Amino acid sequence: QDCFVCGQSGATITCRESGCNRSFHLPCAVAGECITQYFTLYSNFSLPKQEVVETPEEDTTCLICLEPVEHRLSYGTIMCPACNHAWFHRSCIQKHAIHAGFHCLSC
């Protein structure tokens, strides 16, 4: 398989999204800002877009690390889809979910 990001052969990770036939090398998937998560089977999702209609207000902080999140929509920032006002760094919420399961600290 050819890698969707770099175009070279040998890509072994396939997208889990129904109808998507993209394949990736693991480093390329990360560099291409794909969501890569390991559960019991490796799952990869290509180029996700969160359906958010607003950007974080200036000085908004991640509820996990309490550091500022970007004041724009980005791959590294994610909003709680339930309450629509809690913001997290993607890496912070991923680490939290691995250890405690996903739940919004604001909901």
Coordinates of N, CA, C and O in Angstrom, one line a residue:
Q1 N 0.8 -1.2 0.0 CA 0.0 0.0 0.0 C 0.9 1.2 0.0 O 1.9 1.3 0.7
D2 N 0.5 2.3 -0.7 CA 1.1 3.6 -0.7 C 0.6 4.4 0.4 O -0.6 4.5 0.7
C3 N 1.5 5.1 1.1 CA 1.1 6.0 2.2 C 0.4 7.3 1.7 O 0.9 7.9 0.8
F4 N -0.7 7.6 2.3 CA -1.5 8.8 1.8 C -0.7 10.1 2.1 O -0.8 11.0 1.4
V5 N 0.2 10.1 3.1 CA 0.9 11.3 3.5 C 2.2 11.5 2.6 O 2.4 12.5 2.0
C6 N 3.1 10.5 2.6 CA 4.4 10.6 1.9 C 4.4 10.0 0.5 O 5.3 10.3 -0.3
G7 N 3.4 9.1 0.2 CA 3.3 8.5 -1.1 C 4.2 7.3 -1.3 O 4.2 6.7 -2.4
Q8 N 5.0 7.0 -0.4 CA 5.9 5.8 -0.5 C 5.2 4.5 -0.2 O 4.2 4.5 0.6
S9 N 5.7 3.4 -0.6 CA 5.0 2.1 -0.4 C 5.4 1.6 1.0 O 6.2 2.1 1.7
G10 N 4.6 0.6 1.4 CA 4.9 -0.1 2.7 C 4.0 0.4 3.8 O 4.2 0.1 5.0
A11 N 3.0 1.2 3.5 CA 2.1 1.7 4.6 C 1.2 0.5 5.0 O 0.5 -0.1 4.2
T12 N 1.2 0.3 6.3 CA 0.4 -0.8 6.8 C -0.8 -0.5 7.7 O -1.5 -1.3 8.1
I13 N -0.9 0.8 8.1 CA -2.0 1.2 8.9 C -3.1 1.7 8.0 O -2.9 2.6 7.2
T14 N -4.3 1.2 8.1 CA -5.4 1.6 7.3 C -6.4 2.4 8.1 O -6.5 2.2 9.3
C15 N -7.1 3.3 7.4 CA -8.0 4.1 8.1 C -9.3 3.3 8.5 O -9.7 2.4 7.7
R16 N -9.8 3.5 9.6 CA -10.9 2.8 10.2 C -12.2 3.3 9.7 O -13.3 2.7 9.8
E17 N -12.2 4.6 9.2 CA -13.4 5.2 8.7 C -14.1 4.4 7.6 O -13.4 4.1 6.6
S18 N -15.4 4.2 7.7 CA -16.1 3.4 6.7 C -16.0 4.1 5.3 O -16.2 5.3 5.2
G19 N -15.5 3.4 4.3 CA -15.4 3.9 3.0 C -14.1 4.6 2.7 O -13.9 5.0 1.5
C20 N -13.2 4.7 3.7 CA -11.9 5.3 3.4 C -10.9 4.2 3.2 O -10.8 3.3 3.9
N21 N -10.2 4.4 2.1 CA -9.2 3.3 1.7 C -7.7 3.8 1.9 O -6.8 3.3 1.3
R22 N -7.5 4.9 2.7 CA -6.2 5.5 2.9 C -5.4 4.6 3.8 O -5.9 4.0 4.7
S23 N -4.1 4.5 3.5 CA -3.1 3.8 4.3 C -2.0 4.7 4.7 O -1.7 5.7 4.0
F24 N -1.3 4.4 5.8 CA -0.3 5.3 6.4 C 0.8 4.5 7.0 O 0.7 3.4 7.4
H25 N 2.0 5.1 7.0 CA 3.1 4.7 7.9 C 2.8 5.4 9.2 O 2.3 6.5 9.2
L26 N 3.1 4.8 10.4 CA 2.8 5.4 11.7 C 3.4 6.8 11.8 O 2.7 7.7 12.1
P27 N 4.7 7.0 11.5 CA 5.2 8.3 11.6 C 4.5 9.3 10.7 O 4.3 10.5 11.1
C28 N 4.1 8.9 9.5 CA 3.4 9.8 8.6 C 2.0 10.1 9.1 O 1.6 11.3 8.9
A29 N 1.3 9.2 9.7 CA 0.0 9.5 10.2 C 0.1 10.5 11.3 O -0.7 11.5 11.3
V30 N 1.1 10.4 12.2 CA 1.3 11.4 13.2 C 1.6 12.8 12.6 O 1.0 13.8 12.9
A31 N 2.5 12.8 11.6 CA 2.9 14.0 11.0 C 1.8 14.7 10.2 O 1.7 15.9 10.1
G32 N 0.9 13.8 9.7 CA -0.2 14.3 8.9 C -1.4 14.6 9.8 O -2.5 14.9 9.2
E33 N -1.2 14.7 11.1 CA -2.3 15.0 12.0 C -3.5 14.1 12.0 O -4.6 14.6 12.1
C34 N -3.3 12.8 11.8 CA -4.3 11.8 11.8 C -4.5 11.4 13.3 O -3.5 11.4 14.1
I35 N -5.7 11.0 13.6 CA -5.9 10.5 15.0 C -5.4 9.0 15.0 O -5.9 8.2 14.2
T36 N -4.5 8.7 15.8 CA -4.0 7.3 15.9 C -4.2 6.9 17.4 O -3.7 7.6 18.3
Q37 N -5.0 5.9 17.6 CA -5.2 5.4 19.0 C -5.1 3.9 19.0 O -5.6 3.2 18.1
Y38 N -4.5 3.4 20.1 CA -4.4 2.0 20.3 C -5.4 1.6 21.4 O -5.4 2.1 22.5
F39 N -6.3 0.7 21.0 CA -7.3 0.1 22.0 C -6.8 -1.3 22.1 O -5.7 -1.6 22.4
T40 N -7.7 -2.3 21.8 CA -7.2 -3.7 21.8 C -6.8 -4.0 20.3 O -5.9 -4.8 20.1
L41 N -7.3 -3.3 19.4 CA -6.9 -3.3 18.0 C -6.5 -1.9 17.6 O -7.1 -0.9 18.1
Y42 N -5.5 -1.7 16.8 CA -5.0 -0.4 16.4 C -6.1 0.2 15.5 O -6.5 -0.3 14.6
S43 N -6.4 1.5 15.9 CA -7.4 2.2 15.1 C -6.8 3.5 14.6 O -6.1 4.2 15.4
N44 N -7.1 3.8 13.4 CA -6.5 5.1 12.8 C -7.6 5.8 12.1 O -8.4 5.1 11.4
F45 N -7.7 7.0 12.2 CA -8.7 7.8 11.5 C -8.0 9.0 10.8 O -7.2 9.7 11.4
S46 N -8.3 9.2 9.5 CA -7.5 10.1 8.8 C -8.1 11.5 8.9 O -9.3 11.7 8.7
L47 N -7.3 12.5 9.1 CA -7.6 13.9 9.0 C -9.0 14.3 9.6 O -9.8 14.8 8.9
P48 N -9.2 14.1 10.9 CA -10.5 14.4 11.5 C -10.8 15.9 11.6 O -9.9 16.7 11.7
K49 N -12.0 16.2 11.5 CA -12.5 17.6 11.7 C -13.5 17.6 12.8 O -14.6 16.9 12.7
Q50 N -13.3 18.3 13.9 CA -14.3 18.4 14.9 C -15.3 19.4 14.5 O -15.0 20.5 14.0
E51 N -16.6 19.1 14.7 CA -17.7 20.0 14.3 C -17.9 21.1 15.4 O -18.7 20.9 16.2
V52 N -17.1 22.1 15.3 CA -17.1 23.2 16.3 C -17.5 24.5 15.6 O -16.9 24.7 14.5
V53 N -18.4 25.2 16.1 CA -18.8 26.5 15.4 C -18.1 27.7 16.0 O -18.2 28.7 15.4
E54 N -17.4 27.6 17.1 CA -16.8 28.8 17.7 C -15.4 28.4 18.1 O -15.0 27.2 18.3
T55 N -14.5 29.4 18.2 CA -13.2 29.2 18.7 C -13.1 29.5 20.2 O -14.0 30.1 20.7
P56 N -12.0 29.0 20.8 CA -11.9 29.2 22.2 C -11.7 30.7 22.5 O -11.1 31.4 21.7
E57 N -12.3 31.2 23.6 CA -12.1 32.6 23.9 C -10.6 32.8 24.3 O -10.0 31.9 24.7
E58 N -10.2 34.1 24.2 CA -8.8 34.4 24.5 C -8.6 34.0 26.0 O -9.5 34.2 26.8
D59 N -7.5 33.5 26.4 CA -7.1 33.1 27.7 C -7.9 31.9 28.2 O -8.0 31.6 29.4
T60 N -8.4 31.1 27.3 CA -9.1 29.8 27.7 C -8.0 28.8 28.0 O -7.0 28.7 27.3
T61 N -8.2 28.1 29.1 CA -7.2 27.1 29.5 C -7.7 25.7 29.4 O -8.9 25.4 29.5
C62 N -6.8 24.8 29.2 CA -7.1 23.3 29.2 C -7.5 23.0 30.7 O -6.8 23.3 31.6
L63 N -8.6 22.3 30.8 CA -9.1 21.9 32.1 C -8.3 20.8 32.8 O -8.5 20.5 34.0
I64 N -7.3 20.3 32.1 CA -6.5 19.2 32.7 C -5.1 19.8 33.2 O -4.8 19.7 34.3
C65 N -4.4 20.5 32.3 CA -3.1 21.0 32.6 C -3.1 22.5 33.1 O -2.1 23.0 33.6
L66 N -4.3 23.1 32.8 CA -4.5 24.5 33.2 C -3.6 25.5 32.4 O -3.4 26.6 32.8
E67 N -3.0 25.0 31.3 CA -2.2 25.9 30.4 C -3.1 26.4 29.3 O -4.2 25.8 29.0
P68 N -2.8 27.6 28.7 CA -3.7 28.1 27.6 C -3.8 27.2 26.4 O -2.9 26.5 26.1
V69 N -5.0 27.2 25.8 CA -5.2 26.5 24.5 C -5.1 27.6 23.4 O -5.2 28.7 23.7
E70 N -4.9 27.1 22.2 CA -4.8 28.1 21.1 C -6.1 28.8 20.9 O -7.2 28.3 21.1
H71 N -6.0 30.1 20.5 CA -7.2 30.9 20.3 C -7.7 30.8 18.9 O -8.0 31.7 18.2
R72 N -7.7 29.5 18.4 CA -8.2 29.2 17.1 C -8.5 27.7 17.0 O -8.0 27.0 17.9
L73 N -9.2 27.2 16.1 CA -9.4 25.8 15.9 C -8.1 25.2 15.4 O -7.5 25.7 14.5
S74 N -7.7 24.1 16.0 CA -6.5 23.4 15.6 C -6.6 22.0 15.9 O -7.4 21.5 16.7
Y75 N -5.6 21.2 15.3 CA -5.5 19.8 15.6 C -5.3 19.5 17.1 O -5.8 18.6 17.7
G76 N -4.5 20.4 17.7 CA -4.1 20.1 19.1 C -5.1 20.6 20.2 O -4.8 20.4 21.4
T77 N -6.2 21.2 19.8 CA -7.2 21.7 20.7 C -8.5 21.0 20.4 O -8.9 20.9 19.3
I78 N -9.2 20.6 21.5 CA -10.4 19.9 21.3 C -11.5 20.4 22.3 O -11.1 20.7 23.4
M79 N -12.7 20.5 21.9 CA -13.8 21.0 22.7 C -14.7 19.8 23.1 O -14.9 18.9 22.3
C80 N -15.2 19.8 24.3 CA -16.1 18.8 24.8 C -17.4 18.8 23.9 O -18.0 19.9 23.8
P81 N -17.7 17.7 23.2 CA -18.9 17.8 22.4 C -20.2 17.7 23.1 O -21.3 18.0 22.6
A82 N -20.2 17.5 24.4 CA -21.4 17.4 25.2 C -21.8 18.8 25.8 O -22.9 19.3 25.6
C83 N -20.9 19.5 26.5 CA -21.2 20.7 27.1 C -20.9 21.9 26.2 O -21.4 23.0 26.4
N84 N -20.0 21.7 25.2 CA -19.7 22.7 24.2 C -19.0 24.0 24.8 O -19.1 25.1 24.2
H85 N -18.4 23.9 25.9 CA -17.6 25.0 26.4 C -16.3 24.6 27.1 O -15.5 25.5 27.5
A86 N -16.1 23.4 27.4 CA -14.8 23.0 28.0 C -13.8 22.7 26.9 O -14.1 22.0 25.9
W87 N -12.6 23.2 27.0 CA -11.5 23.0 26.0 C -10.4 22.2 26.6 O -10.1 22.4 27.8
F88 N -9.7 21.4 25.8 CA -8.6 20.6 26.2 C -7.5 20.6 25.1 O -7.8 20.8 24.0
H89 N -6.3 20.4 25.5 CA -5.3 20.0 24.6 C -5.6 18.5 24.2 O -5.9 17.7 25.1
R90 N -5.4 18.2 23.0 CA -5.7 16.8 22.5 C -4.8 15.9 23.3 O -5.3 14.8 23.7
S91 N -3.6 16.2 23.5 CA -2.7 15.3 24.2 C -3.1 15.1 25.7 O -3.0 14.0 26.2
C92 N -3.6 16.2 26.3 CA -4.0 16.1 27.7 C -5.2 15.2 27.8 O -5.3 14.3 28.7
I93 N -6.2 15.3 27.0 CA -7.4 14.6 27.1 C -7.2 13.1 26.7 O -7.8 12.2 27.3
Q94 N -6.2 12.9 25.8 CA -5.9 11.5 25.4 C -5.3 10.8 26.6 O -5.6 9.7 26.9
K95 N -4.3 11.4 27.3 CA -3.6 10.8 28.4 C -4.7 10.6 29.5 O -4.7 9.5 30.2
H96 N -5.5 11.5 29.8 CA -6.6 11.4 30.8 C -7.5 10.2 30.5 O -7.9 9.5 31.3
A97 N -7.9 10.1 29.2 CA -8.8 9.0 28.8 C -8.2 7.7 29.0 O -8.9 6.7 29.4
I98 N -6.9 7.6 28.7 CA -6.2 6.3 28.9 C -6.2 5.8 30.3 O -6.5 4.7 30.6
H99 N -6.1 6.8 31.2 CA -6.0 6.4 32.7 C -7.3 6.4 33.4 O -7.5 5.7 34.3
A100 N -8.2 7.3 33.0 CA -9.5 7.4 33.7 C -10.8 7.3 32.9 O -11.8 7.4 33.4
G101 N -10.6 7.0 31.6 CA -11.8 6.9 30.7 C -12.1 8.3 30.3 O -11.8 9.3 31.0
F102 N -12.8 8.5 29.2 CA -13.1 9.8 28.7 C -14.3 10.3 29.5 O -15.4 9.7 29.5
H103 N -14.1 11.4 30.1 CA -15.2 12.2 30.6 C -14.8 13.6 30.8 O -13.6 13.9 31.1
C104 N -15.7 14.5 30.5 CA -15.4 16.0 30.6 C -15.3 16.4 32.0 O -16.2 16.0 32.8
L105 N -14.3 17.1 32.4 CA -14.1 17.6 33.8 C -15.1 18.7 34.1 O -15.2 19.1 35.2
S106 N -15.8 19.2 33.1 CA -16.8 20.3 33.3 C -18.2 19.8 33.3 O -19.0 20.5 34.0
C107 N -18.5 18.8 32.6 CA -19.9 18.3 32.5 C -20.4 17.8 33.9 O -19.8 17.1 34.6

